[in-house]
Amino acid sequence: MTAKIIDGKSFAEGLRGRIAEHVGRLKQDHGITPGLAVVIVGHDPASQVYVTNKAKQTAEVGMASLKHELPEDTSQEALLALVQALNNDPAVHGILVQMPLPAQIDPVRVIETIAPEKDVDCFTPANVGKVQIGLPGPVSCTPLGCLMLLRDQLGSLAGLNAVIVGRSNLVGKPMAQLLLRENCTVTVAHSKTQNLADVVRQADIVIAAVGRPQMIKGEWIKSGATVIDVGINRIDAPERGDGKTRLVGDVAYAEASKIAGAITPVPGGVGPMTIACLLANTVTTACLINGLTPPSDLTA
Ligand code: GUN
């Protein structure tokens, strides 16, 4: 079998198109322009690229994009004061503080300061709890993107065996909650799981979010399974002969794509969905803050 390649780039484009339509209606019918504030502290090059892309795509769907760049030596008090000001700003419906933060700042304090109704990363304990019990609100961006791709690929997920490899707060744990809500039978595996290959072989759906390049081998995949690769790992690529590196996922793609039914590539799979879902969450929070029902096609 040769797997169908799940084109996250094109799905994300379509999703951004739907988001732009919802934004247009919010403006026209309710006089609301959803606003997303992105805060970056310091000059981490990868973070700079992410934040620039987030700001650009926010503006492209017609939202207000507010970027705050703070110096590397910013104090915790100064950052918390900015977050408080954004909490109180009625033009702001979403607040994202780019991680990681410099060592002098405690990320937990920052997350706890973000108003849950504006927490478009779904990092605050209040929103994590809402996802768990199925209340409306923002949903962790990468897991939401994975869920949208899975629904598009498979329709109903009820009764399917889902194995998530990785138990991070950012991906593994919220992904498990979302798949449980879809009536999957969910296993969360991790670095200490015994016989990981045999666990993965049971899966109709594999979510690879372990952060180790090409760790999940083709022979671990059940024939016809749907494989969602969240990993983004940069590795040496001597075969290129030009000294450059290349990006790979957590799945050994060449092997797995001969056995899986469908698979996301890296790059071009889950990655583009994460920012699109951040924008989707900003529409959701803008609606909820204004007492409107959020669009059902933008959430879990
Ligand atoms: N750094 C890397 N990914 C993310 C993310 O999804 N949200 C935030 N706030 N920081 C990040």
mmCIF file of C-alpha atoms and ligand atoms in Angstrom:
data_model
loop_
_atom_site.group_PDB
_atom_site.id
_atom_site.type_symbol
_atom_site.label_atom_id
_atom_site.label_comp_id
_atom_site.label_asym_id
_atom_site.label_seq_id
_atom_site.Cartn_x
_atom_site.Cartn_y
_atom_site.Cartn_z
ATOM 1 C CA MET A 1 0.000 0.000 0.000
ATOM 2 C CA THR A 2 1.164 3.528 -0.698
ATOM 3 C CA ALA A 3 -0.262 5.993 1.797
ATOM 4 C CA LYS A 4 -2.327 8.986 0.828
ATOM 5 C CA ILE A 5 -0.336 12.122 1.694
ATOM 6 C CA ILE A 6 -2.385 14.412 3.942
ATOM 7 C CA ASP A 7 -1.767 17.926 2.632
ATOM 8 C CA GLY A 8 -1.839 20.111 5.745
ATOM 9 C CA LYS A 9 -0.652 23.160 3.821
ATOM 10 C CA SER A 10 -3.642 23.131 1.524
ATOM 11 C CA PHE A 11 -6.087 22.236 4.349
ATOM 12 C CA ALA A 12 -4.720 25.170 6.385
ATOM 13 C CA GLU A 13 -5.241 27.491 3.406
ATOM 14 C CA GLY A 14 -8.870 26.417 3.192
ATOM 15 C CA LEU A 15 -9.281 26.866 6.952
ATOM 16 C CA ARG A 16 -7.823 30.388 6.772
ATOM 17 C CA GLY A 17 -10.334 31.130 4.003
ATOM 18 C CA ARG A 18 -13.212 30.059 6.287
ATOM 19 C CA ILE A 19 -11.715 32.090 9.145
ATOM 20 C CA ALA A 20 -11.572 35.181 6.909
ATOM 21 C CA GLU A 21 -15.292 34.717 6.092
ATOM 22 C CA HIS A 22 -16.183 34.476 9.800
ATOM 23 C CA VAL A 23 -14.064 37.562 10.530
ATOM 24 C CA GLY A 24 -15.872 39.445 7.746
ATOM 25 C CA ARG A 25 -19.262 38.531 9.234
ATOM 26 C CA LEU A 26 -18.163 39.526 12.759
ATOM 27 C CA LYS A 27 -17.121 42.930 11.418
ATOM 28 C CA GLN A 28 -20.173 43.478 9.253
ATOM 29 C CA ASP A 29 -22.914 42.091 11.488
ATOM 30 C CA HIS A 30 -21.524 42.915 14.945
ATOM 31 C CA GLY A 31 -18.868 45.629 14.494
ATOM 32 C CA ILE A 32 -16.224 43.317 16.033
ATOM 33 C CA THR A 33 -12.686 43.080 14.634
ATOM 34 C CA PRO A 34 -10.988 40.148 16.363
ATOM 35 C CA GLY A 35 -7.566 41.238 17.656
ATOM 36 C CA LEU A 36 -4.604 38.980 18.413
ATOM 37 C CA ALA A 37 -1.681 40.295 20.491
ATOM 38 C CA VAL A 38 1.576 38.368 20.136
ATOM 39 C CA VAL A 39 4.347 39.053 22.646
ATOM 40 C CA ILE A 40 7.965 38.032 22.082
ATOM 41 C CA VAL A 41 10.781 38.563 24.566
ATOM 42 C CA GLY A 42 14.346 38.437 23.207
ATOM 43 C CA HIS A 43 15.799 37.399 19.870
ATOM 44 C CA ASP A 44 15.537 33.611 19.612
ATOM 45 C CA PRO A 45 15.713 33.166 15.809
ATOM 46 C CA ALA A 46 13.142 30.333 15.608
ATOM 47 C CA SER A 47 10.700 32.321 17.779
ATOM 48 C CA GLN A 48 11.194 35.398 15.571
ATOM 49 C CA VAL A 49 10.211 33.367 12.490
ATOM 50 C CA TYR A 50 7.107 31.922 14.219
ATOM 51 C CA VAL A 51 5.987 35.323 15.502
ATOM 52 C CA THR A 52 6.477 37.021 12.132
ATOM 53 C CA ASN A 53 4.394 34.283 10.443
ATOM 54 C CA LYS A 54 1.687 34.535 13.095
ATOM 55 C CA ALA A 55 1.427 38.322 12.725
ATOM 56 C CA LYS A 56 1.364 38.105 8.912
ATOM 57 C CA GLN A 57 -1.363 35.449 8.773
ATOM 58 C CA THR A 58 -3.419 37.262 11.418
ATOM 59 C CA ALA A 59 -3.523 40.366 9.229
ATOM 60 C CA GLU A 60 -4.250 38.289 6.093
ATOM 61 C CA VAL A 61 -7.529 36.947 7.522
ATOM 62 C CA GLY A 62 -8.643 40.486 8.379
ATOM 63 C CA MET A 63 -7.937 40.478 12.102
ATOM 64 C CA ALA A 64 -6.092 43.177 14.022
ATOM 65 C CA SER A 65 -2.513 42.021 14.607
ATOM 66 C CA LEU A 66 -0.690 43.568 17.563
ATOM 67 C CA LYS A 67 2.963 42.617 17.975
ATOM 68 C CA HIS A 68 4.928 43.478 21.134
ATOM 69 C CA GLU A 69 8.697 42.924 20.966
ATOM 70 C CA LEU A 70 10.478 43.215 24.303
ATOM 71 C CA PRO A 71 14.247 43.119 24.962
ATOM 72 C CA GLU A 72 15.981 39.966 26.225
ATOM 73 C CA ASP A 73 16.556 41.515 29.683
ATOM 74 C CA THR A 74 12.873 42.376 30.264
ATOM 75 C CA SER A 75 11.909 41.828 33.905
ATOM 76 C CA GLN A 76 9.100 39.510 34.928
ATOM 77 C CA GLU A 77 7.204 42.477 36.416
ATOM 78 C CA ALA A 78 7.349 44.360 33.123
ATOM 79 C CA LEU A 79 6.063 41.365 31.152
ATOM 80 C CA LEU A 80 3.258 40.700 33.668
ATOM 81 C CA ALA A 81 2.279 44.389 33.480
ATOM 82 C CA LEU A 82 2.041 44.168 29.678
ATOM 83 C CA VAL A 83 -0.095 41.005 29.912
ATOM 84 C CA GLN A 84 -2.399 42.765 32.405
ATOM 85 C CA ALA A 85 -2.729 45.741 30.055
ATOM 86 C CA LEU A 86 -3.644 43.366 27.196
ATOM 87 C CA ASN A 87 -6.156 41.587 29.476
ATOM 88 C CA ASN A 88 -7.844 44.971 29.989
ATOM 89 C CA ASP A 89 -7.698 46.114 26.345
ATOM 90 C CA PRO A 90 -11.116 45.606 24.668
ATOM 91 C CA ALA A 91 -9.504 45.551 21.182
ATOM 92 C CA VAL A 92 -7.563 42.401 22.159
ATOM 93 C CA HIS A 93 -9.393 39.035 22.024
ATOM 94 C CA GLY A 94 -6.353 36.768 22.026
ATOM 95 C CA ILE A 95 -2.991 36.939 23.828
ATOM 96 C CA LEU A 96 -0.043 34.744 22.894
ATOM 97 C CA VAL A 97 3.248 35.022 24.762
ATOM 98 C CA GLN A 98 5.819 33.193 22.643
ATOM 99 C CA MET A 99 7.722 30.441 24.490
ATOM 100 C CA PRO A 100 10.459 29.827 25.493
ATOM 101 C CA LEU A 101 11.032 32.891 27.681
ATOM 102 C CA PRO A 102 14.423 34.104 29.016
ATOM 103 C CA ALA A 103 15.573 32.488 32.271
ATOM 104 C CA GLN A 104 14.649 35.454 34.524
ATOM 105 C CA ILE A 105 10.939 34.963 33.714
ATOM 106 C CA ASP A 106 8.795 32.155 35.158
ATOM 107 C CA PRO A 107 6.538 30.916 32.328
ATOM 108 C CA VAL A 108 3.964 29.584 34.818
ATOM 109 C CA ARG A 109 3.518 33.058 36.327
ATOM 110 C CA VAL A 110 3.015 34.467 32.840
ATOM 111 C CA ILE A 111 0.469 31.825 31.829
ATOM 112 C CA GLU A 112 -1.441 32.290 35.100
ATOM 113 C CA THR A 113 -1.642 36.026 34.418
ATOM 114 C CA ILE A 114 -3.251 35.671 30.958
ATOM 115 C CA ALA A 115 -7.036 36.100 31.213
ATOM 116 C CA PRO A 116 -8.478 32.641 30.341
ATOM 117 C CA GLU A 117 -11.031 34.233 27.991
ATOM 118 C CA LYS A 118 -8.107 35.572 25.895
ATOM 119 C CA ASP A 119 -5.833 32.509 26.228
ATOM 120 C CA VAL A 120 -5.702 31.437 22.568
ATOM 121 C CA ASP A 121 -2.870 28.939 23.259
ATOM 122 C CA CYS A 122 -5.171 27.094 25.699
ATOM 123 C CA PHE A 123 -2.355 27.063 28.260
ATOM 124 C CA THR A 124 -4.281 28.247 31.338
ATOM 125 C CA PRO A 125 -5.591 25.665 33.835
ATOM 126 C CA ALA A 126 -9.154 26.974 33.339
ATOM 127 C CA ASN A 127 -9.072 26.280 29.596
ATOM 128 C CA VAL A 128 -7.318 22.920 29.973
ATOM 129 C CA GLY A 129 -10.203 21.958 32.268
ATOM 130 C CA LYS A 130 -12.815 23.210 29.794
ATOM 131 C CA VAL A 131 -11.366 21.019 27.038
ATOM 132 C CA GLN A 132 -11.484 18.058 29.410
ATOM 133 C CA ILE A 133 -15.186 18.446 30.166
ATOM 134 C CA GLY A 134 -16.188 19.678 26.710
ATOM 135 C CA LEU A 135 -17.116 23.305 27.432
ATOM 136 C CA PRO A 136 -16.727 25.914 24.666
ATOM 137 C CA GLY A 137 -13.446 27.824 24.555
ATOM 138 C CA PRO A 138 -10.051 27.831 22.874
ATOM 139 C CA VAL A 139 -8.451 24.431 22.198
ATOM 140 C CA SER A 140 -4.679 23.683 22.098
ATOM 141 C CA CYS A 141 -3.641 24.697 18.584
ATOM 142 C CA THR A 142 -1.591 21.722 17.403
ATOM 143 C CA PRO A 143 -3.989 19.051 18.732
ATOM 144 C CA LEU A 144 -6.926 20.968 17.218
ATOM 145 C CA GLY A 145 -5.107 20.988 13.869
ATOM 146 C CA CYS A 146 -4.461 17.223 14.115
ATOM 147 C CA LEU A 147 -8.123 16.608 14.945
ATOM 148 C CA MET A 148 -9.322 18.621 11.958
ATOM 149 C CA LEU A 149 -7.044 16.626 9.625
ATOM 150 C CA LEU A 150 -8.238 13.325 11.127
ATOM 151 C CA ARG A 151 -11.923 14.210 10.797
ATOM 152 C CA ASP A 152 -11.368 15.293 7.203
ATOM 153 C CA GLN A 153 -9.580 12.033 6.450
ATOM 154 C CA LEU A 154 -11.719 9.545 8.355
ATOM 155 C CA GLY A 155 -15.095 11.139 9.112
ATOM 156 C CA SER A 156 -16.256 9.603 12.399
ATOM 157 C CA LEU A 157 -13.405 8.513 14.668
ATOM 158 C CA ALA A 158 -15.679 6.579 17.035
ATOM 159 C CA GLY A 159 -14.338 3.246 18.200
ATOM 160 C CA LEU A 160 -10.931 3.625 16.556
ATOM 161 C CA ASN A 161 -7.757 2.769 18.494
ATOM 162 C CA ALA A 162 -5.632 5.916 18.806
ATOM 163 C CA VAL A 163 -2.063 5.698 20.094
ATOM 164 C CA ILE A 164 -0.378 8.982 21.015
ATOM 165 C CA VAL A 165 3.386 8.775 21.451
ATOM 166 C CA GLY A 166 4.363 11.673 23.738
ATOM 167 C CA ARG A 167 2.695 13.071 26.855
ATOM 168 C CA SER A 168 3.529 16.783 26.744
ATOM 169 C CA ASN A 169 1.161 19.433 28.076
ATOM 170 C CA LEU A 170 1.349 21.104 24.649
ATOM 171 C CA VAL A 171 0.382 18.114 22.476
ATOM 172 C CA GLY A 172 0.097 14.620 23.985
ATOM 173 C CA LYS A 173 -2.240 15.312 26.910
ATOM 174 C CA PRO A 174 -4.701 17.647 25.132
ATOM 175 C CA MET A 175 -4.694 15.353 22.076
ATOM 176 C CA ALA A 176 -5.759 12.474 24.316
ATOM 177 C CA GLN A 177 -8.681 14.523 25.670
ATOM 178 C CA LEU A 178 -9.847 15.514 22.187
ATOM 179 C CA LEU A 179 -9.688 11.946 20.852
ATOM 180 C CA LEU A 180 -11.574 10.659 23.897
ATOM 181 C CA ARG A 181 -14.275 13.208 23.108
ATOM 182 C CA GLU A 182 -14.402 11.674 19.594
ATOM 183 C CA ASN A 183 -15.035 8.256 21.197
ATOM 184 C CA CYS A 184 -11.655 6.806 20.274
ATOM 185 C CA THR A 185 -10.004 4.245 22.520
ATOM 186 C CA VAL A 186 -6.935 6.224 23.522
ATOM 187 C CA THR A 187 -3.500 5.051 24.628
ATOM 188 C CA VAL A 188 -0.867 7.602 25.644
ATOM 189 C CA ALA A 189 2.586 6.064 25.224
ATOM 190 C CA HIS A 190 5.867 7.749 26.148
ATOM 191 C CA SER A 191 9.604 7.251 26.600
ATOM 192 C CA LYS A 192 9.131 4.677 29.390
ATOM 193 C CA THR A 193 6.432 2.620 27.627
ATOM 194 C CA GLN A 194 7.396 -1.049 27.314
ATOM 195 C CA ASN A 195 7.185 -2.725 23.896
ATOM 196 C CA LEU A 196 6.359 0.549 22.172
ATOM 197 C CA ALA A 197 6.434 -1.114 18.739
ATOM 198 C CA ASP A 198 3.687 -3.557 19.790
ATOM 199 C CA VAL A 199 1.605 -0.717 21.286
ATOM 200 C CA VAL A 200 1.858 1.327 18.069
ATOM 201 C CA ARG A 201 0.948 -1.777 16.000
ATOM 202 C CA GLN A 202 -2.519 -1.737 17.615
ATOM 203 C CA ALA A 203 -3.259 1.775 16.381
ATOM 204 C CA ASP A 204 -5.753 2.775 13.707
ATOM 205 C CA ILE A 205 -4.541 6.336 14.400
ATOM 206 C CA VAL A 206 -0.949 7.154 15.378
ATOM 207 C CA ILE A 207 -0.101 10.606 16.724
ATOM 208 C CA ALA A 208 3.689 10.954 16.847
ATOM 209 C CA ALA A 209 4.642 13.757 19.232
ATOM 210 C CA VAL A 210 7.718 12.482 20.998
ATOM 211 C CA GLY A 211 10.323 14.928 19.644
ATOM 212 C CA ARG A 212 12.817 12.310 18.416
ATOM 213 C CA PRO A 213 13.713 12.262 14.728
ATOM 214 C CA GLN A 214 12.301 9.268 12.778
ATOM 215 C CA MET A 215 11.876 7.211 15.946
ATOM 216 C CA ILE A 216 8.631 5.526 14.870
ATOM 217 C CA LYS A 217 9.547 2.886 12.328
ATOM 218 C CA GLY A 218 7.540 1.764 9.323
ATOM 219 C CA GLU A 219 7.285 -1.811 10.619
ATOM 220 C CA TRP A 220 5.525 -0.507 13.761
ATOM 221 C CA ILE A 221 2.597 0.812 11.705
ATOM 222 C CA LYS A 222 -0.538 -1.270 11.187
ATOM 223 C CA SER A 223 -1.429 -1.630 7.509
ATOM 224 C CA GLY A 224 -3.854 1.135 6.506
ATOM 225 C CA ALA A 225 -3.436 3.203 9.696
ATOM 226 C CA THR A 226 -3.656 6.998 9.646
ATOM 227 C CA VAL A 227 -0.372 8.557 10.821
ATOM 228 C CA ILE A 228 -0.173 12.151 12.067
ATOM 229 C CA ASP A 229 3.411 13.297 12.579
ATOM 230 C CA VAL A 230 3.728 16.308 14.899
ATOM 231 C CA GLY A 231 7.546 16.161 15.058
ATOM 232 C CA ILE A 232 9.712 18.889 13.547
ATOM 233 C CA ASN A 233 13.370 17.895 13.883
ATOM 234 C CA ARG A 234 16.334 19.367 12.060
ATOM 235 C CA ILE A 235 18.981 16.763 11.207
ATOM 236 C CA ASP A 236 22.255 16.640 9.292
ATOM 237 C CA ALA A 237 21.808 15.613 5.679
ATOM 238 C CA PRO A 238 25.176 14.378 4.341
ATOM 239 C CA GLU A 239 23.358 12.900 1.308
ATOM 240 C CA ARG A 240 22.650 16.439 0.098
ATOM 241 C CA GLY A 241 26.373 17.073 -0.275
ATOM 242 C CA ASP A 242 25.925 20.807 0.380
ATOM 243 C CA GLY A 243 26.406 20.879 4.160
ATOM 244 C CA LYS A 244 22.774 21.877 4.739
ATOM 245 C CA THR A 245 20.370 20.266 7.210
ATOM 246 C CA ARG A 246 16.846 18.997 6.568
ATOM 247 C CA LEU A 247 13.576 18.722 8.504
ATOM 248 C CA VAL A 248 12.169 15.347 9.481
ATOM 249 C CA GLY A 249 9.302 14.257 11.682
ATOM 250 C CA ASP A 250 9.128 11.714 14.504
ATOM 251 C CA VAL A 251 8.101 9.017 11.994
ATOM 252 C CA ALA A 252 10.433 7.254 9.544
ATOM 253 C CA TYR A 253 8.402 8.657 6.674
ATOM 254 C CA ALA A 254 9.808 6.701 3.701
ATOM 255 C CA GLU A 255 9.118 3.351 5.412
ATOM 256 C CA ALA A 256 5.823 4.315 7.036
ATOM 257 C CA SER A 257 4.327 5.743 3.855
ATOM 258 C CA LYS A 258 4.541 2.263 2.253
ATOM 259 C CA ILE A 259 2.346 0.756 4.992
ATOM 260 C CA ALA A 260 0.035 3.479 6.334
ATOM 261 C CA GLY A 261 -3.299 4.324 4.727
ATOM 262 C CA ALA A 262 -2.623 8.069 5.065
ATOM 263 C CA ILE A 263 0.235 10.089 6.513
ATOM 264 C CA THR A 264 1.186 13.714 7.100
ATOM 265 C CA PRO A 265 4.519 14.798 5.601
ATOM 266 C CA VAL A 266 7.128 16.966 7.374
ATOM 267 C CA PRO A 267 7.181 19.766 6.415
ATOM 268 C CA GLY A 268 3.717 20.513 5.022
ATOM 269 C CA GLY A 269 1.586 18.369 7.328
ATOM 270 C CA VAL A 270 0.679 19.424 10.867
ATOM 271 C CA GLY A 271 2.952 22.511 10.953
ATOM 272 C CA PRO A 272 0.776 24.842 8.841
ATOM 273 C CA MET A 273 -2.307 23.802 10.839
ATOM 274 C CA THR A 274 -0.962 25.156 14.139
ATOM 275 C CA ILE A 275 -1.021 28.850 13.163
ATOM 276 C CA ALA A 276 -4.350 28.442 11.346
ATOM 277 C CA CYS A 277 -5.824 27.008 14.566
ATOM 278 C CA LEU A 278 -4.413 29.924 16.567
ATOM 279 C CA LEU A 279 -6.443 32.205 14.301
ATOM 280 C CA ALA A 280 -9.465 29.929 14.675
ATOM 281 C CA ASN A 281 -9.137 30.190 18.474
ATOM 282 C CA THR A 282 -9.040 33.998 18.203
ATOM 283 C CA VAL A 283 -12.380 33.953 16.379
ATOM 284 C CA THR A 284 -13.720 31.617 19.092
ATOM 285 C CA THR A 285 -12.585 33.877 21.951
ATOM 286 C CA ALA A 286 -13.806 37.044 20.162
ATOM 287 C CA CYS A 287 -17.252 35.438 19.879
ATOM 288 C CA LEU A 288 -17.377 34.190 23.481
ATOM 289 C CA ILE A 289 -16.161 37.548 24.902
ATOM 290 C CA ASN A 290 -19.043 39.211 23.041
ATOM 291 C CA GLY A 291 -21.698 36.683 24.049
ATOM 292 C CA LEU A 292 -21.894 35.089 20.571
ATOM 293 C CA THR A 293 -21.839 31.378 19.728
ATOM 294 C CA PRO A 294 -18.451 30.512 18.153
ATOM 295 C CA PRO A 295 -18.520 28.939 14.654
ATOM 296 C CA SER A 296 -18.655 25.140 15.000
ATOM 297 C CA ASP A 297 -16.296 24.546 12.061
ATOM 298 C CA LEU A 298 -13.418 26.326 13.850
ATOM 299 C CA THR A 299 -13.344 24.301 17.038
ATOM 300 C CA ALA A 300 -13.241 20.747 18.415
HETATM 301 N N1 GUN B 1 6.583 28.278 21.121
HETATM 302 C C1 GUN B 1 6.551 27.221 20.262
HETATM 303 N N2 GUN B 1 5.279 26.857 20.010
HETATM 304 C C2 GUN B 1 4.489 27.701 20.723
HETATM 305 C C3 GUN B 1 3.089 27.827 20.864
HETATM 306 O O1 GUN B 1 2.286 27.078 20.290
HETATM 307 N N3 GUN B 1 2.661 28.836 21.687
HETATM 308 C C4 GUN B 1 3.515 29.655 22.340
HETATM 309 N N4 GUN B 1 2.996 30.593 23.128
HETATM 310 N N5 GUN B 1 4.831 29.551 22.235
HETATM 311 C C5 GUN B 1 5.308 28.587 21.430
#
